[in-house]
XYZ file of C-alpha atoms in Angstrom:
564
model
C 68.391 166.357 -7.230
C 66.708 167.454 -10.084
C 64.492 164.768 -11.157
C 62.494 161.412 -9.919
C 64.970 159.257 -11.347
C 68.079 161.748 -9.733
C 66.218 161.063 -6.673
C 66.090 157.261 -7.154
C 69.856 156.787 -8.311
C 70.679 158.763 -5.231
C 69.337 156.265 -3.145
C 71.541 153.029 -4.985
C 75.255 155.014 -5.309
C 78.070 154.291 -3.369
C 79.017 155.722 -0.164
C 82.656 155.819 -1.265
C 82.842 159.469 -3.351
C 84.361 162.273 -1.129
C 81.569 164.769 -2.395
C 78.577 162.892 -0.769
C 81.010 162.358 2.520
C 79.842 166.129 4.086
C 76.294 165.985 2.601
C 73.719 166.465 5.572
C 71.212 164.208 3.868
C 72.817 161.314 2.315
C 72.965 159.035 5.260
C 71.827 156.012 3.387
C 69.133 153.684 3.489
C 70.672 150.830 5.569
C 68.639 151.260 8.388
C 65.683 151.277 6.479
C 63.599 147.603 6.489
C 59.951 146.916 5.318
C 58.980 145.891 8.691
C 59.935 148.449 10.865
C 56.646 149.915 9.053
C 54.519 147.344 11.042
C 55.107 143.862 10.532
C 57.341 143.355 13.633
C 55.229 143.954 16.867
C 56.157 147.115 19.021
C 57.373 145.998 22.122
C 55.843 148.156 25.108
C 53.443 149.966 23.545
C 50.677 148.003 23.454
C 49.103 144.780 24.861
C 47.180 143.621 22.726
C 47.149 142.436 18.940
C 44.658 145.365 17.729
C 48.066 147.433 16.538
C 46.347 150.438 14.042
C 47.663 152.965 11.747
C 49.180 155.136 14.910
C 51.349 152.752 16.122
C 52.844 152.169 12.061
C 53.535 156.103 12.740
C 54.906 156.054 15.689
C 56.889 153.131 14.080
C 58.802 155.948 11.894
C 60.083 157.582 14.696
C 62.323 157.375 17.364
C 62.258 154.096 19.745
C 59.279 153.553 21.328
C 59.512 154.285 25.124
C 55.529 154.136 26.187
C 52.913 152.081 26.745
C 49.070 152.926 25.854
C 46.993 151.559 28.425
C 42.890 150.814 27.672
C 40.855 151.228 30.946
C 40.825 147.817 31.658
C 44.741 147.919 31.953
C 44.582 151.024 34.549
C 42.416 148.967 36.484
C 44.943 145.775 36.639
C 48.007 148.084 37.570
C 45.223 150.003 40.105
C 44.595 146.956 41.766
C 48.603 145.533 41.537
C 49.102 148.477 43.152
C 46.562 148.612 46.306
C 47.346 144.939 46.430
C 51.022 144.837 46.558
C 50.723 147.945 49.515
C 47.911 145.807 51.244
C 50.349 142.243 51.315
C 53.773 144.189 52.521
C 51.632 146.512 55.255
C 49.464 143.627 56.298
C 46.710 146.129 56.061
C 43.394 146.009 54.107
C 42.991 147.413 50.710
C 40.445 149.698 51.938
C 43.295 151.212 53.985
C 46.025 150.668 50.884
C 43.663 152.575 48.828
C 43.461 155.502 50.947
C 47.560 155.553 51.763
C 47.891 155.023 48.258
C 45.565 158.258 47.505
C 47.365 160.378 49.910
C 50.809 159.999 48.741
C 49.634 160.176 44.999
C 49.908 156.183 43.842
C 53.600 156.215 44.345
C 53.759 152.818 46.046
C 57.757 153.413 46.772
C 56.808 156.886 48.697
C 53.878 154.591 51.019
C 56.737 152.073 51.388
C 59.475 155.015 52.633
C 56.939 156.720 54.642
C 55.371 153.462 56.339
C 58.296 152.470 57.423
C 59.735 155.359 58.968
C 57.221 156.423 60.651
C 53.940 154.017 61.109
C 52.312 156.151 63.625
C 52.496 159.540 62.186
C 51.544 157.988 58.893
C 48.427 156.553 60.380
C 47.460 159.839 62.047
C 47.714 162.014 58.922
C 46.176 159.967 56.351
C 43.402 158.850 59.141
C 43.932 154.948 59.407
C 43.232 154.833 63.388
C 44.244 152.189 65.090
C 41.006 151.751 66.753
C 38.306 153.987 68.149
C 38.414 157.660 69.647
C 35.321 157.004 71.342
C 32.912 154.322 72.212
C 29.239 155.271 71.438
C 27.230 154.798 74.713
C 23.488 153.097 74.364
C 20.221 154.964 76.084
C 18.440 153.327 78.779
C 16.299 152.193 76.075
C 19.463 150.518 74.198
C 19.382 152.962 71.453
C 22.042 155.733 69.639
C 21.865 158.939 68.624
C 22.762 160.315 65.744
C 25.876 162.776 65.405
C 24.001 164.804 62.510
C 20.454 164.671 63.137
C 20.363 163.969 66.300
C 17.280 161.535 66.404
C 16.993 158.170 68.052
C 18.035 154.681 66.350
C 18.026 151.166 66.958
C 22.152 150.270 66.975
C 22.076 148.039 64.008
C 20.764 151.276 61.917
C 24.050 153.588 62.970
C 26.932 153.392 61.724
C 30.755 154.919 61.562
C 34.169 154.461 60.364
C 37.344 153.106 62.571
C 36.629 156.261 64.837
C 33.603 155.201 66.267
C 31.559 158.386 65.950
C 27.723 157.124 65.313
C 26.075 158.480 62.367
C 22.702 156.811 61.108
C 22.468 155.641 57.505
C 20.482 158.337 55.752
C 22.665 160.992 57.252
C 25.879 158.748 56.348
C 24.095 158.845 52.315
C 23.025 161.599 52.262
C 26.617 162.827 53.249
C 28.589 160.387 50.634
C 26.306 161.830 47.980
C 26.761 165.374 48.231
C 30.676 165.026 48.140
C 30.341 162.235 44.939
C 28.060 165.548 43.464
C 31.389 167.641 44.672
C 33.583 166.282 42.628
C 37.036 164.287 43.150
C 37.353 165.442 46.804
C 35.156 162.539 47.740
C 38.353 160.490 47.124
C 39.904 162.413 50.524
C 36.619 162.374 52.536
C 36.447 162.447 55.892
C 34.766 161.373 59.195
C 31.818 163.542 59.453
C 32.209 164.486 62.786
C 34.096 167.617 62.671
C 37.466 167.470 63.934
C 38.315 164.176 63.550
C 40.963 162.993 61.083
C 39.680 159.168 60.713
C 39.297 158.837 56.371
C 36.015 157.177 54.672
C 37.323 154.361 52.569
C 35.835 152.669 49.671
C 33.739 150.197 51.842
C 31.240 152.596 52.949
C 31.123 154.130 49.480
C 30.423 150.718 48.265
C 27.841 149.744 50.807
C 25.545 153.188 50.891
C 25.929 154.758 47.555
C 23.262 154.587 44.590
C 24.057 153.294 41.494
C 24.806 156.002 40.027
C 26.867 157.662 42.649
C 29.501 154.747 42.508
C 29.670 154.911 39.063
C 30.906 158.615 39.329
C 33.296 157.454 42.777
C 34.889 154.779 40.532
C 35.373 156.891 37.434
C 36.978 159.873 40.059
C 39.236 156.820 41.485
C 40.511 155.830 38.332
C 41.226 158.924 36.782
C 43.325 159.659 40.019
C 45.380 156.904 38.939
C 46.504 158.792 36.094
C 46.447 162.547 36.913
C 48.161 161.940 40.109
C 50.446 159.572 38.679
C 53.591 161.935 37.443
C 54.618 158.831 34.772
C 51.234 159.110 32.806
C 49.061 160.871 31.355
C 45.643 160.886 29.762
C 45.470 161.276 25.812
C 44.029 164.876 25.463
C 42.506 164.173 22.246
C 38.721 164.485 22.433
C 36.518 161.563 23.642
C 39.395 159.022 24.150
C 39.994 157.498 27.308
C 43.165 156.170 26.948
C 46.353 156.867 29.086
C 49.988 156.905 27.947
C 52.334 155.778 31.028
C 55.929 156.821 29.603
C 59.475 155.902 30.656
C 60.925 159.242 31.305
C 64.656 160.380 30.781
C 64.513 158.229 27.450
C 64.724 161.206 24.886
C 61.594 162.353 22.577
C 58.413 163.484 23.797
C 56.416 162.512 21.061
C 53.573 159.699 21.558
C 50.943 157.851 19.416
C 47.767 156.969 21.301
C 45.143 154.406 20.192
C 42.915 156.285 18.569
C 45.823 157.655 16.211
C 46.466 161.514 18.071
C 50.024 162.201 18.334
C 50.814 164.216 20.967
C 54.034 165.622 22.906
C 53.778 163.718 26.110
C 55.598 166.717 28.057
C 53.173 169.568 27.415
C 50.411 167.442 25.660
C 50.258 169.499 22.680
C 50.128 168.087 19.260
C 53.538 166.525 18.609
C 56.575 168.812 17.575
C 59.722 167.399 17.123
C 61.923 168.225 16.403
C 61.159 171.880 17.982
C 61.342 171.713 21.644
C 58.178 172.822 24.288
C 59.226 176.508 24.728
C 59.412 177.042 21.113
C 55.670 175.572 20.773
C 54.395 177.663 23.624
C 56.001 180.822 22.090
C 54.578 179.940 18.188
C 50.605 179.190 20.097
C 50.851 182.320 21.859
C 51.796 184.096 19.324
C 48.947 182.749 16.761
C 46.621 183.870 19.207
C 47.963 186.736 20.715
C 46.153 190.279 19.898
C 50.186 191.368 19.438
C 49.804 190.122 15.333
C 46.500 192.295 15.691
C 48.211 195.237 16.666
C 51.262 194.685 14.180
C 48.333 194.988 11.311
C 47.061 197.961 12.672
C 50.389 199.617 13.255
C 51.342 198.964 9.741
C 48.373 199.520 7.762
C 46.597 202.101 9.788
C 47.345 205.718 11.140
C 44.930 207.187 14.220
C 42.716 209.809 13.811
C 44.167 213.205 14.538
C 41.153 214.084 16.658
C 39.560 210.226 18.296
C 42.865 208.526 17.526
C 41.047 205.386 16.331
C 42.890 203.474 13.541
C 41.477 204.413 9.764
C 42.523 201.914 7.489
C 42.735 202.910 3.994
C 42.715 200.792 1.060
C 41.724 203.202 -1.771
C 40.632 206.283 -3.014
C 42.098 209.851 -2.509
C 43.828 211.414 0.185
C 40.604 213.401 1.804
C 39.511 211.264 5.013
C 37.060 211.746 6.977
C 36.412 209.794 10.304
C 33.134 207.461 11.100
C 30.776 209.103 13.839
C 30.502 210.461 15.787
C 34.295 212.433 15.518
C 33.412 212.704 11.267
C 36.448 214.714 11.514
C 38.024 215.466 8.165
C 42.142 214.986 7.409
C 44.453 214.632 4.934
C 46.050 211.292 5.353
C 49.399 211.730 4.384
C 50.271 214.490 6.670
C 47.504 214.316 9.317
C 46.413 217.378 9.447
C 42.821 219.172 9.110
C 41.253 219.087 5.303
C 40.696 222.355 5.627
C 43.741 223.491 4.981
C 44.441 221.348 1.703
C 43.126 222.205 -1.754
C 44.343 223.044 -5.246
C 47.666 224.540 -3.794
C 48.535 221.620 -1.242
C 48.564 219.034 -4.417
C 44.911 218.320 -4.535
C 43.701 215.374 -3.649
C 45.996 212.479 -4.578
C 49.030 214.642 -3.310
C 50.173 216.429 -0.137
C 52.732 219.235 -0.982
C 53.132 219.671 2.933
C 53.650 216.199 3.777
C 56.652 216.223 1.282
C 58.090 219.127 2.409
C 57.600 218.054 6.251
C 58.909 214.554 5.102
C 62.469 216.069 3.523
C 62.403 217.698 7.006
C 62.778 214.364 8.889
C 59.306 215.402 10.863
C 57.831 212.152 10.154
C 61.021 209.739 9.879
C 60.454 208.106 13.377
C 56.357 207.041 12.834
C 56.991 205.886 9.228
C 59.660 204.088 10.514
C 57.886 202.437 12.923
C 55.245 201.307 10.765
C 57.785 200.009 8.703
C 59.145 197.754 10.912
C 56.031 196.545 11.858
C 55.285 196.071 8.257
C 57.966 194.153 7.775
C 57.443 192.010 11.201
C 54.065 190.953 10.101
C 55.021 189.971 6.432
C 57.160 187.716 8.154
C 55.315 186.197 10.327
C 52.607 185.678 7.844
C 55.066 184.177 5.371
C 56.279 181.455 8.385
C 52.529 181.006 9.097
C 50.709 180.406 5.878
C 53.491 177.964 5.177
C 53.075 176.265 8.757
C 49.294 175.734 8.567
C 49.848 174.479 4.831
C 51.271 171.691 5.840
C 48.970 171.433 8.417
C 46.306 171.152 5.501
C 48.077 169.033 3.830
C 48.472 166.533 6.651
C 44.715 166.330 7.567
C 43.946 165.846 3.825
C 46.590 163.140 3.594
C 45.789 161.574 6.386
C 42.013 161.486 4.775
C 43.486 159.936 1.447
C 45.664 157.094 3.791
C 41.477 156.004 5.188
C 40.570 156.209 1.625
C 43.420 154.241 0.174
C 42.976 151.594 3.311
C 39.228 151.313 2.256
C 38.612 151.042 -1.151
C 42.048 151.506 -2.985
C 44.185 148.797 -1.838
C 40.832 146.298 -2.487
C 40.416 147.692 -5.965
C 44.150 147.344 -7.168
C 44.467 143.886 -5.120
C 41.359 142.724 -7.802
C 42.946 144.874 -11.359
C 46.500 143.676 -10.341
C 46.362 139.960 -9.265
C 48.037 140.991 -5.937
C 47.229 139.957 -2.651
C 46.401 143.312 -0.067
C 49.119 142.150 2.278
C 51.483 142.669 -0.884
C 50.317 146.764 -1.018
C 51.360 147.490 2.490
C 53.724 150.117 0.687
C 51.277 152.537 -0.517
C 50.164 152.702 3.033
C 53.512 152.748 4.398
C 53.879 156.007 2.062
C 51.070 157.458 3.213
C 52.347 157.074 6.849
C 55.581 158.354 5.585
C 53.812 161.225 3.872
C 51.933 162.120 7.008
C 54.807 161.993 9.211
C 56.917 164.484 7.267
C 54.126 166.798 7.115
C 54.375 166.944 10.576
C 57.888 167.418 10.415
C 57.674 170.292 8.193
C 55.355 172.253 9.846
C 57.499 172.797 12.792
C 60.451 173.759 11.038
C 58.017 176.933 10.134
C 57.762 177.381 13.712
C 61.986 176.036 14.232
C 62.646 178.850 11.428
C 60.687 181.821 12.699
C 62.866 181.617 16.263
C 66.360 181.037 14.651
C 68.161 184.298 14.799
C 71.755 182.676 13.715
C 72.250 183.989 9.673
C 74.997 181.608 8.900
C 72.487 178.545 10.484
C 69.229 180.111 9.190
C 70.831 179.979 5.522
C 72.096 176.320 6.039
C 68.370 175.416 7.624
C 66.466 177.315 4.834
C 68.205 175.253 2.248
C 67.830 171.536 4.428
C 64.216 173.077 4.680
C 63.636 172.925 0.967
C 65.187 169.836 -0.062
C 63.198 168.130 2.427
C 59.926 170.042 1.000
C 61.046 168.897 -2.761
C 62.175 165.358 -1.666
C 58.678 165.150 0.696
C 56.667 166.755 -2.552
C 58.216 163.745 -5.318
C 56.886 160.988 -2.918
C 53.029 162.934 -2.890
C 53.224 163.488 -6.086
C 53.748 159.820 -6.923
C 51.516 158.572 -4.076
C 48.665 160.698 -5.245
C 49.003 161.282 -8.674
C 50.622 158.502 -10.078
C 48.989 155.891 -8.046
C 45.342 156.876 -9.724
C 46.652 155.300 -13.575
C 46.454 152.053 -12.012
C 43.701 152.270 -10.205
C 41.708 152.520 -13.900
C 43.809 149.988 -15.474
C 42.138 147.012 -17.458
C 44.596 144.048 -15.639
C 47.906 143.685 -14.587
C 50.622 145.328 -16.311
C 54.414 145.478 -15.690
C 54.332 149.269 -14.798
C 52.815 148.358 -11.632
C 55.895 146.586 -10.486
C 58.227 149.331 -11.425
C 55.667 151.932 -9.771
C 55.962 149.755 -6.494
C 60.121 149.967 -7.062
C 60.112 153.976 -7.403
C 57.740 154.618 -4.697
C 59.288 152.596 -2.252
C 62.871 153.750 -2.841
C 61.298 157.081 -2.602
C 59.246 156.553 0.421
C 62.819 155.021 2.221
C 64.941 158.385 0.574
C 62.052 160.444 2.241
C 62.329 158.703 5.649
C 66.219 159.073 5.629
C 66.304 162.558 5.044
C 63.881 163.691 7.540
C 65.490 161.563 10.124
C 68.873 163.024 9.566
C 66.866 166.619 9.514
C 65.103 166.348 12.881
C 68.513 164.986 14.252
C 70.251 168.279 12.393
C 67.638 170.470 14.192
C 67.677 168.656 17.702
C 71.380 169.073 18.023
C 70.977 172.538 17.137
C 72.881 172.531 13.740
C 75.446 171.731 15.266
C 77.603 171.010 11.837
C 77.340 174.842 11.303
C 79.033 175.588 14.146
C 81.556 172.775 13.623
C 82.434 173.907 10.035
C 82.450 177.545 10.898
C 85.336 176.450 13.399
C 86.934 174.246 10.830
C 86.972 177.180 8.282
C 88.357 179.667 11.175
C 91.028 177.620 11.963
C 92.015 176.668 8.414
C 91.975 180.644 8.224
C 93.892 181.460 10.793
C 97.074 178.218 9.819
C 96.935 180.428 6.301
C 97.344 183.458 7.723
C 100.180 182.489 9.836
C 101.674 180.479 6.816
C 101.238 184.123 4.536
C 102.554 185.995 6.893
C 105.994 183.995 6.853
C 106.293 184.697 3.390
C 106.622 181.228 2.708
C 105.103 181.368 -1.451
C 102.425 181.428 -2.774
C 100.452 178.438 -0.543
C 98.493 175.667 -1.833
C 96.086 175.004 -4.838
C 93.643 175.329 -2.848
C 94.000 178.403 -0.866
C 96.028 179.951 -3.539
C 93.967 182.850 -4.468
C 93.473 183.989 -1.126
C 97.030 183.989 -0.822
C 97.632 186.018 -3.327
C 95.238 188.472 -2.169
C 96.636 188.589 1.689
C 100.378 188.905 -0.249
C 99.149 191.955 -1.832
C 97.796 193.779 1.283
């Protein structure tokens, strides 16, 4: 499509004509409605009404198959949880809590291993059924205490179901140091050495300081989540939100609250449609010292004498090495200045290097630096591109906070039309944002595909969705700004609302269809290349029978095989 208006028609002709039957990106617009861009609520991924900007992108993805849960709501299903254990055990939910900790909140696994076995359950988590010992009073009526050993009135010791006596300011003291320890305090147990009897949240509650339950409750909830295999916290900075997500249900990709996108298997930024491995590879590989070396191997040679790398980006041929080697070379052939002067070629030549070069003598490094060369220049033409997008993503998503809070106002007040009215511009904002994100993977999708007969069918998907993904930008940003200087309403507005919605739906078409393409592996080259063997092979056969001169369409290649 050549032009806006190309782009446009495209989206209104019929389905009917056989040339737009086998085109990757023509799959309509018929699954495209207004409010699948946020006027419908999305069911399961939040709970309450505050639905923001990252749920109307998630909303141009895939089906949503997660739910973002506030603090408040990992507290509830915490205390379902302990609750529904503590009804079917008929224990307390002290004790649920601590089962529930030891087999990692899975409330079906306390349920399996209950029932099976009560006993050994009991004895490895350390819910006793009563005492291992009975603490004996002094003459005097008094206890002694397990740590410190010193004297106490009984109603000043005290212990869990195990009955070993400890007195209060050892039993703080005790509780505090493992709340300073970290997350273990969640597992803590009787102090008394070898016995297995677990401190639940009671005594935490009763003998902590303020500010030592305040850390016990934040470990306790987090445990909820980290131990929980079905969510996950959001790992962008300074939220505290979790994502619990219905697993086997196809993409990865999630939308927190606070409007990070993330892949919810490896929790890097989300990548569809390139898979995990293919992310891990591309990371490494933009900070691996391996892209260091490649620029060193191919615009460096070693030192003759130190072998450190000289890089040399003008001047003559005379080199001469930093302290302390200062060892002087000629860098064509390597060798010592010394023997170079007038005769060798001076010094923007090197008779013996050509000579040795005609040889073969240096065929191997130069060819190694060659292919390094060439390894880097294309790497550095995938990566430029990928962070581009990146760029342009972060700067777009800028504009869309702009556009939200002082755009949509100012064209509401010039153009007579109510904000609710200009949800498109934001919805191709959202569209623009998503398709950044789109594109920057393929960069990464692109660098790893080794197939030449898919690479050349993804290189060209690749750049109509750039050109399609540029049109709606263009017209977003550029186009947009006329009206925002306009002196009142004008009919051009209405037709500008017309093209940039049909583009923004034409843009969300095409880049579903391509991350589909991609997923399945481009699968339609494989499926054509079969097709084309196969249609090969019937001519062949039919040739070789002698049977004319074949069809229209094959006709030339007829001809050809005839002749042979």
């Amino acid at each position: 499509m050549d032009s806006e208006d190309d782009l446009l028609n495209a989206h209104d002709m019929e389905s009917g004509e056989e040339e737009e039957e086998d085109d990757f990106y023509s799959g309509g617009t018929d699954d495209y409605n207004e409010s699948d861009c946020g006027d419908e609520p999305v069911i399961g991924f939040v709970e309450e009404d505050d639905v923001d900007d990252s749920v109307m992108i998630a909303s141009h993805r895939s089906q949503i198959n997660y739910v973002v849960l506030k603090e408040e709501d990992i507290r509830r299903h915490q205390n379902n949880d302990i609750g529904q254990v503590s009804m079917v055990l008929f224990i307390s939910e002290v004790e649920a809590s601590i089962l529930l900790l030891h087999y990692h909140w899975s409330v079906s696994k306390v349920h399996d291993e209950w029932f099976a076995d009560e006993k050994r359950v009991r004895k490895t988590v350390g819910i006793l059924d009563g005492p291992v010992m009975i603490p004996t009073p002094d003459d005097g009526g008094e206890l002694t205490c397990g740590i410190c050993f010193e004297i106490f009135p009984p109603e000043e010791i005290l212990s869990v179901v195990c009955g070993h006596p400890f007195c209060s300011t050892c039993w703080t003291g005790y509780i505090s140091t493992t709340i300073n320890g970290g997350p273990g305090c969640l597992m803590l147990k009787c102090p008394e050495p070898s016995c297995p009897a677990a401190v639940g949240q009671d005594m935490f509650e009763k003998l902590s300081s303020k500010e030592d339950k305040e850390k016990y409750y934040r470990y306790f909830i987090r445990s909820y989540v980290e131990d929980n295999r079905k969510m996950k916290w959001c790992p962008a900075p300074g939220c505290e939100h979790a994502i619990d997500f219905a697993a086997g249900s196809g993409s990865y990709d999630v939308s927190c609250l606070c409007s990070h996108s993330f892949c919810w298997n490896c929790t890097e930024e989300a990548h569809r449609p390139v898979d995990c491995e293919t992310v891990a590879q591309w990371i490494r590989k933009n900070s691996a010292e391996s892209e260091n070396m490649n620029w060193i191997l191919a615009n460096s040679k070693p030192c003759p004498k130190c072998k450190r790398p000289i890089e040399k980006n003008h001047g003559c041929m005379h080199m001469t090495c930093t302290p302390p080697c200062k060892y002087e070379f000629c860098w064509l052939c390597l060798n010592a200045w010394t023997d170079h002067g007038e005769r060798t070629g001076g010094f923007y030549a090197c008779n013996k290097y050509e000579a040795a070069k005609q040889e073969g003598r240096y065929d191997e490094s130069e060819k190694r630096r060659e292919m390094a060369k060439n390894s880097l220049e294309r790497y550095t033409h995938y990566y430029e591109r990928w962070a581009s997008n990146q760029t342009s993503r972060q700067k777009a998503m800028g504009d869309l906070e702009k556009a939200r809070l002082e755009k949509l106002e100012k064209l509401s007040d010039i153009h007579g039309t109510p904000e609710s009215q200009l949800k498109f511009i934001t919805e191709a904002w959202l569209q623009i944002i998503e398709c950044r994100r789109v594109l920057k993977w393929t960069y990464a999708y692109g660098y790893y595909l080794p197939d030449h007969d898919k690479k050349q069918f993804f290189e060209y998907l690749q750049g109509e969705a750039e050109s399609g993904l540029e049109r709606l930008h263009k017209c977003v940003e550029k186009e947009l700004e006329e009206f925002l200087v306009a002196e009142g309403p004008s009919d051009d507005f209405n037709h500008f609302r017309t093209k940039l919605t049909g583009l923004t739906s034409i843009t969300k078409t095409y880049f579903e269809n391509l991350v589909k393409a991609l997923e399945n592996g481009l699968a339609d080259v494989d499926s054509q290349a079969a097709s084309s063997k196969s249609t090969n092979s019937k001519s062949s056969k039919t040739n070789g029978g002698g049977k004319g001169k074949g069809s229209s369409k094959n006709g030339g290649s007829s001809k050809n095989l005839d002749g042979n």
